[in-house]
PDB file of N, CA and C in Angstrom:
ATOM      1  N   UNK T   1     111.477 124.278 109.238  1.00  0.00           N
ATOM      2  CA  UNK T   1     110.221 124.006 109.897  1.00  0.00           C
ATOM      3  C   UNK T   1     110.375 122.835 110.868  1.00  0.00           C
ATOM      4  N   UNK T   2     111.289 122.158 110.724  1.00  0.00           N
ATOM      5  CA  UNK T   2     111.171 120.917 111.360  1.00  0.00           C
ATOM      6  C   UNK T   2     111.632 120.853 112.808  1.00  0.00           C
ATOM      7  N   UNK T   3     112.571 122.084 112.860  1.00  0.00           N
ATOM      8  CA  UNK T   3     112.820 122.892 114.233  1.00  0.00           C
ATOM      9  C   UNK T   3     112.243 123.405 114.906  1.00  0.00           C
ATOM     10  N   UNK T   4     111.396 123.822 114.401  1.00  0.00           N
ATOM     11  CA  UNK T   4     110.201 124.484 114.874  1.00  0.00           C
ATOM     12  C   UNK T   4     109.563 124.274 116.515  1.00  0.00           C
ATOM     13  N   UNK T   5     109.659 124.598 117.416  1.00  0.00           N
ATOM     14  CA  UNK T   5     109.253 124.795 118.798  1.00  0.00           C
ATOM     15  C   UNK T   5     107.602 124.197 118.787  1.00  0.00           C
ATOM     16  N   UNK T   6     107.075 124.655 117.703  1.00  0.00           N
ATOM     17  CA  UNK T   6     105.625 124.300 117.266  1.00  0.00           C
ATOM     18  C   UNK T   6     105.281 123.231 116.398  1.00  0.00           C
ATOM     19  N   UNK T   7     106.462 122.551 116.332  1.00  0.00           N
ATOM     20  CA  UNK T   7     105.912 121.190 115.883  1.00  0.00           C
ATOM     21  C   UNK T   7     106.082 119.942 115.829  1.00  0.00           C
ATOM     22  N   UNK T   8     105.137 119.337 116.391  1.00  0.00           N
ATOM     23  CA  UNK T   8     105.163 117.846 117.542  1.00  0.00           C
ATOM     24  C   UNK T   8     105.755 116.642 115.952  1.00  0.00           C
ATOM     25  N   UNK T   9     105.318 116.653 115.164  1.00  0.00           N
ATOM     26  CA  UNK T   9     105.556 115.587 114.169  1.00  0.00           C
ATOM     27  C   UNK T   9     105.475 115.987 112.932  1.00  0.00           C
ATOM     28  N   UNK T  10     106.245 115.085 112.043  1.00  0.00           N
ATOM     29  CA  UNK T  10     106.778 115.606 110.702  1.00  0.00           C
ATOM     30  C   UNK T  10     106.301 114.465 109.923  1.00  0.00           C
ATOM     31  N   UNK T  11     105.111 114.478 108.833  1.00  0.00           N
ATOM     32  CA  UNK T  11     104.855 113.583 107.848  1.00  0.00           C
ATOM     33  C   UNK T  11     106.062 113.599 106.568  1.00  0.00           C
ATOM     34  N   UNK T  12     106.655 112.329 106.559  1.00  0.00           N
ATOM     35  CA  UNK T  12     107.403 112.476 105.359  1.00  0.00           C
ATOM     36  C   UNK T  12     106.973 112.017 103.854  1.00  0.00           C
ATOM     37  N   UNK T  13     106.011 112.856 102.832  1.00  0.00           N
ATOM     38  CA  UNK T  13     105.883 112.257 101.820  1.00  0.00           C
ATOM     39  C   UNK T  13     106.623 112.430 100.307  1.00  0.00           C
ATOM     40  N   UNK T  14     107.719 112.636 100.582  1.00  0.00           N
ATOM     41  CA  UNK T  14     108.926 113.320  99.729  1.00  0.00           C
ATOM     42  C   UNK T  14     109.302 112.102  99.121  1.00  0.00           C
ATOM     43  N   UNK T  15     109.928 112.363  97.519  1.00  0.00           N
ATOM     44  CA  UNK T  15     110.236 111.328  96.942  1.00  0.00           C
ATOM     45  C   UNK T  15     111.329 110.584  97.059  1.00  0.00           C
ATOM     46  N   UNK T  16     111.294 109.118  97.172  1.00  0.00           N
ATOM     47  CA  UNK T  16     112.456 108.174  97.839  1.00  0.00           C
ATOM     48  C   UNK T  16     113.497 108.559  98.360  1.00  0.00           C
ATOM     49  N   UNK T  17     113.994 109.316  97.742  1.00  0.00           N
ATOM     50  CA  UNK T  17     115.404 109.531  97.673  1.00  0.00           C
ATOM     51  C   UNK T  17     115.790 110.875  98.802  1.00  0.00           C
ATOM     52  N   UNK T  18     114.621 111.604  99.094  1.00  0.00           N
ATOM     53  CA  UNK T  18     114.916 112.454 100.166  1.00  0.00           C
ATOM     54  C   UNK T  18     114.306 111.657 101.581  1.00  0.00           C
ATOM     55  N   UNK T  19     114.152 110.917 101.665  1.00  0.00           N
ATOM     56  CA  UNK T  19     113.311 110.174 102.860  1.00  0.00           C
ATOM     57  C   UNK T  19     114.710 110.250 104.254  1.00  0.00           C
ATOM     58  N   UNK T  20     115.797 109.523 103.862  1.00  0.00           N
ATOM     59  CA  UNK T  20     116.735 109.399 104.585  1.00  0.00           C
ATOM     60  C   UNK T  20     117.443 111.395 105.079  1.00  0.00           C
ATOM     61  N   UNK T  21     117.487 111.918 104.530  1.00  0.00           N
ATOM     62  CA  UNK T  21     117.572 113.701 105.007  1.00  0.00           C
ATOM     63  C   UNK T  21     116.407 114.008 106.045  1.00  0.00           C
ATOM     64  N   UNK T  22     115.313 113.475 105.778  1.00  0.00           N
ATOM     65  CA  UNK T  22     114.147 114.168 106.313  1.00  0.00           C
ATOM     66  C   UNK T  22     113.839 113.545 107.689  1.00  0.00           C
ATOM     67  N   UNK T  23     113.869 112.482 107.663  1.00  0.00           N
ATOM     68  CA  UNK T  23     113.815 111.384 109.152  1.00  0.00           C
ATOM     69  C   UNK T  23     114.737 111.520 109.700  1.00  0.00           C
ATOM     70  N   UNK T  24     116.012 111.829 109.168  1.00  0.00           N
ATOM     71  CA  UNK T  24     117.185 112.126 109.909  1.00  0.00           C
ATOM     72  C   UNK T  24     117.167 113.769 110.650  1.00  0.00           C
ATOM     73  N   UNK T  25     117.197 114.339 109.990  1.00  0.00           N
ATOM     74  CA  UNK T  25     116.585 115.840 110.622  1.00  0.00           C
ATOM     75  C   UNK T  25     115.662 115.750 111.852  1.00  0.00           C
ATOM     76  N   UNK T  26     114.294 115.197 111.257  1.00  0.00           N
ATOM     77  CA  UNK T  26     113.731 114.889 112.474  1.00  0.00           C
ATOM     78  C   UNK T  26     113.566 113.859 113.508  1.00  0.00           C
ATOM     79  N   UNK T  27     114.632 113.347 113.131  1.00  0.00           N
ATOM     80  CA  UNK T  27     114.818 112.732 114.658  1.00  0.00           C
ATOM     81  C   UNK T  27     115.883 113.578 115.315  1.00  0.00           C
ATOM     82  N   UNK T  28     117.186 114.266 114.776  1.00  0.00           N
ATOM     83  CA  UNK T  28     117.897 114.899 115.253  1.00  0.00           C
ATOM     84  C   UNK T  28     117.412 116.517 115.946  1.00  0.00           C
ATOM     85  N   UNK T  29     116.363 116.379 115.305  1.00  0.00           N
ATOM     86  CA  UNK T  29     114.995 117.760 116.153  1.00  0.00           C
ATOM     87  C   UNK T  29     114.037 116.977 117.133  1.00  0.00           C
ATOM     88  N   UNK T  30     114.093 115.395 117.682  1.00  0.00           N
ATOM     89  CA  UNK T  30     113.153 115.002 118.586  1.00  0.00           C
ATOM     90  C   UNK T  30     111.947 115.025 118.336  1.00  0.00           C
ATOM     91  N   UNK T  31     111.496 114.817 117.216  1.00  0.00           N
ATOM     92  CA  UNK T  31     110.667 114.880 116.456  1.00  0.00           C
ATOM     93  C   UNK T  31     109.978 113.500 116.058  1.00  0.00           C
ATOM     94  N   UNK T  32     108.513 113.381 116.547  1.00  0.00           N
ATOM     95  CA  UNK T  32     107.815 112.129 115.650  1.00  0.00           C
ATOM     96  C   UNK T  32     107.751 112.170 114.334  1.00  0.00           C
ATOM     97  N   UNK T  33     107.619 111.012 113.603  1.00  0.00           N
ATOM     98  CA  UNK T  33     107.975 111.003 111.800  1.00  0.00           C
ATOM     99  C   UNK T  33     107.650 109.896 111.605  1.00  0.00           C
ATOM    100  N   UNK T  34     106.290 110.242 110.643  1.00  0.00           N
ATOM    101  CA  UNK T  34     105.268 109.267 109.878  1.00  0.00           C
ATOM    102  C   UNK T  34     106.030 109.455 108.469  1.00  0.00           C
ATOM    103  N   UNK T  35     106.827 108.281 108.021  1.00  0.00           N
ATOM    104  CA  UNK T  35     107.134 108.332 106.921  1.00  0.00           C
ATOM    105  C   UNK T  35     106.687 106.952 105.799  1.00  0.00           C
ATOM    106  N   UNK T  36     106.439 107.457 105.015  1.00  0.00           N
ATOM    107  CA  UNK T  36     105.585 106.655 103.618  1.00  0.00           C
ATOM    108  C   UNK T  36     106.747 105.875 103.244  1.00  0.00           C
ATOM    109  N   UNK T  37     106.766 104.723 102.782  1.00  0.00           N
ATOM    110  CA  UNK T  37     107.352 103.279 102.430  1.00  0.00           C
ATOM    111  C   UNK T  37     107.771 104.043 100.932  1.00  0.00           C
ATOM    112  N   UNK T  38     109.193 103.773 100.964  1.00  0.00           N
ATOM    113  CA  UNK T  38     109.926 102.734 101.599  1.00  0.00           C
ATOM    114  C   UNK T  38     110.524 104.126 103.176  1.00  0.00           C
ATOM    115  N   UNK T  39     111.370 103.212 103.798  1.00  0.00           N
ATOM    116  CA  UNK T  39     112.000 104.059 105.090  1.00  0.00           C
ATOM    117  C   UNK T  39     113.465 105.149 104.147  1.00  0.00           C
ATOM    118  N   UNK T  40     113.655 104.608 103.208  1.00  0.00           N
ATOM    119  CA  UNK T  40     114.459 104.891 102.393  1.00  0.00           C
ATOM    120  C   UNK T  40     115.130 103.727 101.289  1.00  0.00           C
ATOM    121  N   UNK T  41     115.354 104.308 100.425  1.00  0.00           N
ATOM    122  CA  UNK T  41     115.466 103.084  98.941  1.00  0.00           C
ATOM    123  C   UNK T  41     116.819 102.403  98.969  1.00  0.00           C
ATOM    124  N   UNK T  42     117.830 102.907 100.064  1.00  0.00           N
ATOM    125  CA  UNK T  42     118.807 101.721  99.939  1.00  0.00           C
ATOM    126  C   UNK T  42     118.822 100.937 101.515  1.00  0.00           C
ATOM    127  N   UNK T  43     119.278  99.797 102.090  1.00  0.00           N
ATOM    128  CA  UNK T  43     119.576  99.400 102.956  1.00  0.00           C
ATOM    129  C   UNK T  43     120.066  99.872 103.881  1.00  0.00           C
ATOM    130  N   UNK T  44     121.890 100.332 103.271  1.00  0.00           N
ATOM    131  CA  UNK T  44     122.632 101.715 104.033  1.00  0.00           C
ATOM    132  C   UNK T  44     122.093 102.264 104.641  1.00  0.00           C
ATOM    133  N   UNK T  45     121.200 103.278 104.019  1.00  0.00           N
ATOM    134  CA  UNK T  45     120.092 104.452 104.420  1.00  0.00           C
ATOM    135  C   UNK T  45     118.862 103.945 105.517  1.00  0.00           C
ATOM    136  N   UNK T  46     118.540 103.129 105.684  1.00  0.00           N
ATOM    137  CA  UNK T  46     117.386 102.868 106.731  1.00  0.00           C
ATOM    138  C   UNK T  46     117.870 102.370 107.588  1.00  0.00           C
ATOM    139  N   UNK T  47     119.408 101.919 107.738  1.00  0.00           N
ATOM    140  CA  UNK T  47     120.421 101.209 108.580  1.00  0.00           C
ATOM    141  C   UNK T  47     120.392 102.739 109.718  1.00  0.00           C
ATOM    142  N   UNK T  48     120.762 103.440 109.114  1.00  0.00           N
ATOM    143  CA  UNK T  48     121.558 104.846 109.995  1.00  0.00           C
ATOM    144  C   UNK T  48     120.431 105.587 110.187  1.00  0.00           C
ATOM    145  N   UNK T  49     119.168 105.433 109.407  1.00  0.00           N
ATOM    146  CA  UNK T  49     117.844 106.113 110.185  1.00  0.00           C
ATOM    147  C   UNK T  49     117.418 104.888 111.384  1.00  0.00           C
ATOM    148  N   UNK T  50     118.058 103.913 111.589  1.00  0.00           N
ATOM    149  CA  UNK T  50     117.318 103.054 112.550  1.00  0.00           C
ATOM    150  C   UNK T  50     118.446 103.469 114.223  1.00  0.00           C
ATOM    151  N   UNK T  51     119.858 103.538 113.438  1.00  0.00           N
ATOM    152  CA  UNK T  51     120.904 103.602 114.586  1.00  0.00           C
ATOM    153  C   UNK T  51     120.106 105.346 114.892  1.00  0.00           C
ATOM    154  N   UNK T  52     120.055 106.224 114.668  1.00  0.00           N
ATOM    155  CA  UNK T  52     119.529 107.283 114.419  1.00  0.00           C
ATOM    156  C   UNK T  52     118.583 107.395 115.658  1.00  0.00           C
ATOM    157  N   UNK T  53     117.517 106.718 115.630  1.00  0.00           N
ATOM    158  CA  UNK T  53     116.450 106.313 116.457  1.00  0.00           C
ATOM    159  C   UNK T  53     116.801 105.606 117.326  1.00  0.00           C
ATOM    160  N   UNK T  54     117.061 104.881 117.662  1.00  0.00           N
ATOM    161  CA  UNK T  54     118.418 103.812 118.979  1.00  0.00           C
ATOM    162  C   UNK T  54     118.868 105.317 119.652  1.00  0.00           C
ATOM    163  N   UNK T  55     119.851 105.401 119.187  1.00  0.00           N
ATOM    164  CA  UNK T  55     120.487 106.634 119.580  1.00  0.00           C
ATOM    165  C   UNK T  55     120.021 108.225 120.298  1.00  0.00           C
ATOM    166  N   UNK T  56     118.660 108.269 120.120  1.00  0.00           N
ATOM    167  CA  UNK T  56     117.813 109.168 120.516  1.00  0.00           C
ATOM    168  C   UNK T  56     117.025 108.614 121.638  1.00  0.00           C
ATOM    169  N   UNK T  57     117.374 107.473 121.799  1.00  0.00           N
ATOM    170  CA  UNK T  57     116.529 106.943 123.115  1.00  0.00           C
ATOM    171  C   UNK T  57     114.665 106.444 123.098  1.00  0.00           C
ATOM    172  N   UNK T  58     114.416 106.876 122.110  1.00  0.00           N
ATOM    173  CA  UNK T  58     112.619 106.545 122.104  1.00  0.00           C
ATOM    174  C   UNK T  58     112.592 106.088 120.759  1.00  0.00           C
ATOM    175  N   UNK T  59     111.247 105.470 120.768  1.00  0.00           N
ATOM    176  CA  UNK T  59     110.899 105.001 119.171  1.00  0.00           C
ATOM    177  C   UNK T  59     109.830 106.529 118.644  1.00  0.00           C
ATOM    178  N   UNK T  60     110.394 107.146 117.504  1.00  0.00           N
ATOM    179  CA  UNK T  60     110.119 107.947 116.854  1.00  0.00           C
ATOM    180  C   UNK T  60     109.827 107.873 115.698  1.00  0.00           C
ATOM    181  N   UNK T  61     109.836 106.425 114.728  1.00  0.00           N
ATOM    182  CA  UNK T  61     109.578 106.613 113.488  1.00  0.00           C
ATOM    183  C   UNK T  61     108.331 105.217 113.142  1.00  0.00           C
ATOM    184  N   UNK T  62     107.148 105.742 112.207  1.00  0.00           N
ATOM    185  CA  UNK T  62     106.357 105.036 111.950  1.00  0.00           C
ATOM    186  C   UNK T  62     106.653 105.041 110.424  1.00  0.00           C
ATOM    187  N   UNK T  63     106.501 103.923 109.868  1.00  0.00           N
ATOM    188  CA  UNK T  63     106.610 103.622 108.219  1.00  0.00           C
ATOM    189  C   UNK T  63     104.865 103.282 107.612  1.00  0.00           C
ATOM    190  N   UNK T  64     104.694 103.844 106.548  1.00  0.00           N
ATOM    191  CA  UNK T  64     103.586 103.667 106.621  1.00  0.00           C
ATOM    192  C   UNK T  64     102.877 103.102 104.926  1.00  0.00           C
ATOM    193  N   UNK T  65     102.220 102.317 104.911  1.00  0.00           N
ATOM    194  CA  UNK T  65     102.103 101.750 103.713  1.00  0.00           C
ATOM    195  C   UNK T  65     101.066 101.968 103.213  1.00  0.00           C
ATOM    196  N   UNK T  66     100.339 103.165 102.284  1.00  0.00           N
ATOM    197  CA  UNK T  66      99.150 102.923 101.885  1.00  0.00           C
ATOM    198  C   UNK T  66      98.783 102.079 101.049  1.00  0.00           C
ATOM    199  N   UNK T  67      97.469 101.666 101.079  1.00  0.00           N
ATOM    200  CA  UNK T  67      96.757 100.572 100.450  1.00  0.00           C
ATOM    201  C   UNK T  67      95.914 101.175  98.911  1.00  0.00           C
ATOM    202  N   UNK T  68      96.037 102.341  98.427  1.00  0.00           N
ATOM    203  CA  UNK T  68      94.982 103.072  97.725  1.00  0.00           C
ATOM    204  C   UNK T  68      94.935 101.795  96.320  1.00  0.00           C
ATOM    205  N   UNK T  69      95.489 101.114  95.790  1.00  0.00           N
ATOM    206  CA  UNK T  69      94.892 100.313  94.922  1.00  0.00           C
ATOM    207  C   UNK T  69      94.474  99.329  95.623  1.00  0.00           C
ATOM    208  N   UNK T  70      94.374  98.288  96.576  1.00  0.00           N
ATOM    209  CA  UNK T  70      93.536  97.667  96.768  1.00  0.00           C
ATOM    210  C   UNK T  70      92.127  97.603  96.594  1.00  0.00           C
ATOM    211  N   UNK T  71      91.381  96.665  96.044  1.00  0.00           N
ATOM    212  CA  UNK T  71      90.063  96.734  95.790  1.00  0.00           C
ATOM    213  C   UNK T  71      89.187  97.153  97.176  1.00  0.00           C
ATOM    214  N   UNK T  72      89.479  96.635  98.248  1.00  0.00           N
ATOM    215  CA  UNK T  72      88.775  97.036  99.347  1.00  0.00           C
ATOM    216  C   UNK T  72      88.663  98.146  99.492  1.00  0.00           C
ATOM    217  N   UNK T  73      89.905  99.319  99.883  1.00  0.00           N
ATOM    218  CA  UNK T  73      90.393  99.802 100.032  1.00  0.00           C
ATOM    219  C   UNK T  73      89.474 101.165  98.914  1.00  0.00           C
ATOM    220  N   UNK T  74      89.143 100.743  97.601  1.00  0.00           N
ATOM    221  CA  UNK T  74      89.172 101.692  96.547  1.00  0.00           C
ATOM    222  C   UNK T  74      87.202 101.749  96.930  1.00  0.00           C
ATOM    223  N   UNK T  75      86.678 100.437  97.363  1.00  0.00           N
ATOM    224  CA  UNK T  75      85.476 100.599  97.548  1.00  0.00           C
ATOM    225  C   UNK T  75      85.418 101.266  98.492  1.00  0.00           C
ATOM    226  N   UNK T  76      85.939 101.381  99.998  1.00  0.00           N
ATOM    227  CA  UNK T  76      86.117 102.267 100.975  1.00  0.00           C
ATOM    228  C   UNK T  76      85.717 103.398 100.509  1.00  0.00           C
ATOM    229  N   UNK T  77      86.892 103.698  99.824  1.00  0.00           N
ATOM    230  CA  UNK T  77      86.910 105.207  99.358  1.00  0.00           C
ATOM    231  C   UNK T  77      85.764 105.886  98.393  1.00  0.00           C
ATOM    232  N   UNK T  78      85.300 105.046  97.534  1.00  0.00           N
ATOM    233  CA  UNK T  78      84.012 105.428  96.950  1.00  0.00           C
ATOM    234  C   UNK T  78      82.823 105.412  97.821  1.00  0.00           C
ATOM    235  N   UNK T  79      82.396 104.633  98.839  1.00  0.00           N
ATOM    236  CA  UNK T  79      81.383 104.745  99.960  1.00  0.00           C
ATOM    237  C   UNK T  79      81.635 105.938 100.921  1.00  0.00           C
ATOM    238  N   UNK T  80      82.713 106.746 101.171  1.00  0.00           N
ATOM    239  CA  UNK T  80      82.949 107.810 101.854  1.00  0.00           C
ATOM    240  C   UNK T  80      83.110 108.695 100.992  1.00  0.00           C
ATOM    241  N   UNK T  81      83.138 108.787 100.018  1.00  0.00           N
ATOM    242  CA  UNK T  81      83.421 109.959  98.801  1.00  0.00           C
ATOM    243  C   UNK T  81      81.447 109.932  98.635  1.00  0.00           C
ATOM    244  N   UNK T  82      80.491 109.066  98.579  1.00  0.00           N
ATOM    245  CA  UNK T  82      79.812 109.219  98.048  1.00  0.00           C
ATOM    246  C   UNK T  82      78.522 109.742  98.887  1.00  0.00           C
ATOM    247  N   UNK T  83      79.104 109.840 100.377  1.00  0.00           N
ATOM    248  CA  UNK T  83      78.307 110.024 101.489  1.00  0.00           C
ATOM    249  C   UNK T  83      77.209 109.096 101.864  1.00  0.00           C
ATOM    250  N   UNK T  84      77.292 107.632 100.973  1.00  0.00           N
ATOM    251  CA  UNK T  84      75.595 106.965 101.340  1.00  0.00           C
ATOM    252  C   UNK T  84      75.780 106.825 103.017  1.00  0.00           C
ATOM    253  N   UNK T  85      76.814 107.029 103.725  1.00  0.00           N
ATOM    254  CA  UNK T  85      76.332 106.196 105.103  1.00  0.00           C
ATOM    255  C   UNK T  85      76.782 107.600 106.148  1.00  0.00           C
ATOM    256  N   UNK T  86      76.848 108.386 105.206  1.00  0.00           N
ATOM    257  CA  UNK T  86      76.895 109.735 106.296  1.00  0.00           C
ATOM    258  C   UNK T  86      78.341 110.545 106.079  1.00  0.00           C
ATOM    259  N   UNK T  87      78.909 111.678 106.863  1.00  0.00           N
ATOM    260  CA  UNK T  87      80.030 111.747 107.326  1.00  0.00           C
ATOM    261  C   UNK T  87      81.077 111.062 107.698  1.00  0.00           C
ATOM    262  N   UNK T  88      82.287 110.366 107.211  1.00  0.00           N
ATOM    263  CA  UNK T  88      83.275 109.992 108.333  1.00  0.00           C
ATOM    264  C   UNK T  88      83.699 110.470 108.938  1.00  0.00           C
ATOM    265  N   UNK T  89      84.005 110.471 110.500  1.00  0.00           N
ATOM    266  CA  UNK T  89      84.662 110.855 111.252  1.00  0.00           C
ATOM    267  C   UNK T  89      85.839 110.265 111.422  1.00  0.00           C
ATOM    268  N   UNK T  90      85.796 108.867 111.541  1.00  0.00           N
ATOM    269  CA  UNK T  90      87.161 108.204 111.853  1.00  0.00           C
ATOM    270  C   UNK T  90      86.934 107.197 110.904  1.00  0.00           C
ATOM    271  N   UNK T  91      87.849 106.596 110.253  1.00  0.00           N
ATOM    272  CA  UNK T  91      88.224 105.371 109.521  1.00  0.00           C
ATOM    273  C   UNK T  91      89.375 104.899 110.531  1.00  0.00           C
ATOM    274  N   UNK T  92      89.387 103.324 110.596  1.00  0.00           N
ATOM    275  CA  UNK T  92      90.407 102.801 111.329  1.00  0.00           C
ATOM    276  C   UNK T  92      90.668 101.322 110.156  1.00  0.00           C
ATOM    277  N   UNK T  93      91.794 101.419 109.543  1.00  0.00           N
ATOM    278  CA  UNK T  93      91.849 100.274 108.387  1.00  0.00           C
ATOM    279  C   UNK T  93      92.569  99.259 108.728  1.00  0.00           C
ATOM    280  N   UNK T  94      92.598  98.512 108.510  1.00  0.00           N
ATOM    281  CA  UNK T  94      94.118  96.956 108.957  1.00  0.00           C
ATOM    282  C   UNK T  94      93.494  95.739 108.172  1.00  0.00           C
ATOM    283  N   UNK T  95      95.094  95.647 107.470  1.00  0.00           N
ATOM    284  CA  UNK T  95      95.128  94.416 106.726  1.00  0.00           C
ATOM    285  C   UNK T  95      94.817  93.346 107.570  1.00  0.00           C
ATOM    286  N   UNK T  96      93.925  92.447 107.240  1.00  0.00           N
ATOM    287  CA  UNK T  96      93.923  91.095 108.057  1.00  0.00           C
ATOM    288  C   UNK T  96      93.527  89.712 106.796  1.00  0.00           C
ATOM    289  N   UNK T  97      94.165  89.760 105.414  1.00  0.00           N
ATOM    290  CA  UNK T  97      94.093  88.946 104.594  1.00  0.00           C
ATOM    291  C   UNK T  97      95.030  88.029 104.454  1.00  0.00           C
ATOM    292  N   UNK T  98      94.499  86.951 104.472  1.00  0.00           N
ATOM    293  CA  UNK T  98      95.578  86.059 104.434  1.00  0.00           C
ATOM    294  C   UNK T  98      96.609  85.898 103.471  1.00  0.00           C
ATOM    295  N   UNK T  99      96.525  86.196 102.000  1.00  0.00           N
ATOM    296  CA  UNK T  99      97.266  86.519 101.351  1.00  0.00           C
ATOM    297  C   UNK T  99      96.904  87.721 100.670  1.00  0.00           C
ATOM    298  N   UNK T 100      97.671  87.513  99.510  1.00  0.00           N
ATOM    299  CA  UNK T 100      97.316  89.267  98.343  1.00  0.00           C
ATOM    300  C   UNK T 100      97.645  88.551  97.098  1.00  0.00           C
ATOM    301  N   UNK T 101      97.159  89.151  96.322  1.00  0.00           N
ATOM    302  CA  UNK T 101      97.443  88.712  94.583  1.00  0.00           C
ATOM    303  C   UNK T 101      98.464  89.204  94.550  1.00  0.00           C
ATOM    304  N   UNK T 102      99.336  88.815  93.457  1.00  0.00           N
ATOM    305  CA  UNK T 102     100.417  89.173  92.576  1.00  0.00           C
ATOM    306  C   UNK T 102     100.462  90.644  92.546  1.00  0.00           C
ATOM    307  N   UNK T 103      99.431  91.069  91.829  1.00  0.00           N
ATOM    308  CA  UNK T 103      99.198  92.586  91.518  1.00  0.00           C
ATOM    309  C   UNK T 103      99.312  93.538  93.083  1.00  0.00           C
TER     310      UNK T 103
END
């Protein structure tokens, strides 16, 4: 699929350990790739998905960190799950805390 003529970008939410196959594929298909944290679980591995991307000439890879336990984050989600303020159409989220707890 990732060859595919019909498809502009590849979400990677595969478990750790396939992350580095999958970003690599699609960048070697010219392919945008939203991939979920980590970029891959060893150093090695996000080393040669970065030369990978160098090497292809454009920036193609976004890493992406969801927030779903954060308290903000979990109230979000109960105020749009619960419809009091309507439909969402767009959510636009960004950390801007100065720190974070432990947890």
């Amino acid at each position: 699929m990732i060859n595919s003529s019909e498809i502009d970008a590849v979400m990677c939410t595969t478990s750790d350990p396939y992350h580095e196959e999958y970003v690599l594929a699609s960048i070697a298909a010219g392919k945008y790739v939203f991939c979920e944290k980590p970029l891959a679980p060893k150093a090695d591995a996000c080393k040669r998905i970065v030369e990978a991307e160098r090497k292809a000439g454009k920036k193609l890879i976004q890493v992406g960190f969801m927030r779903r336990y954060d308290e903000g984050y979990k109230q979000l989600k109960a105020a749009v799950d619960s419809g009091k303020y309507g439909e969402a159409l767009l959510l636009h989220c960004a950390h801007r805390n100065p720190s974070v707890p432990d947890d």
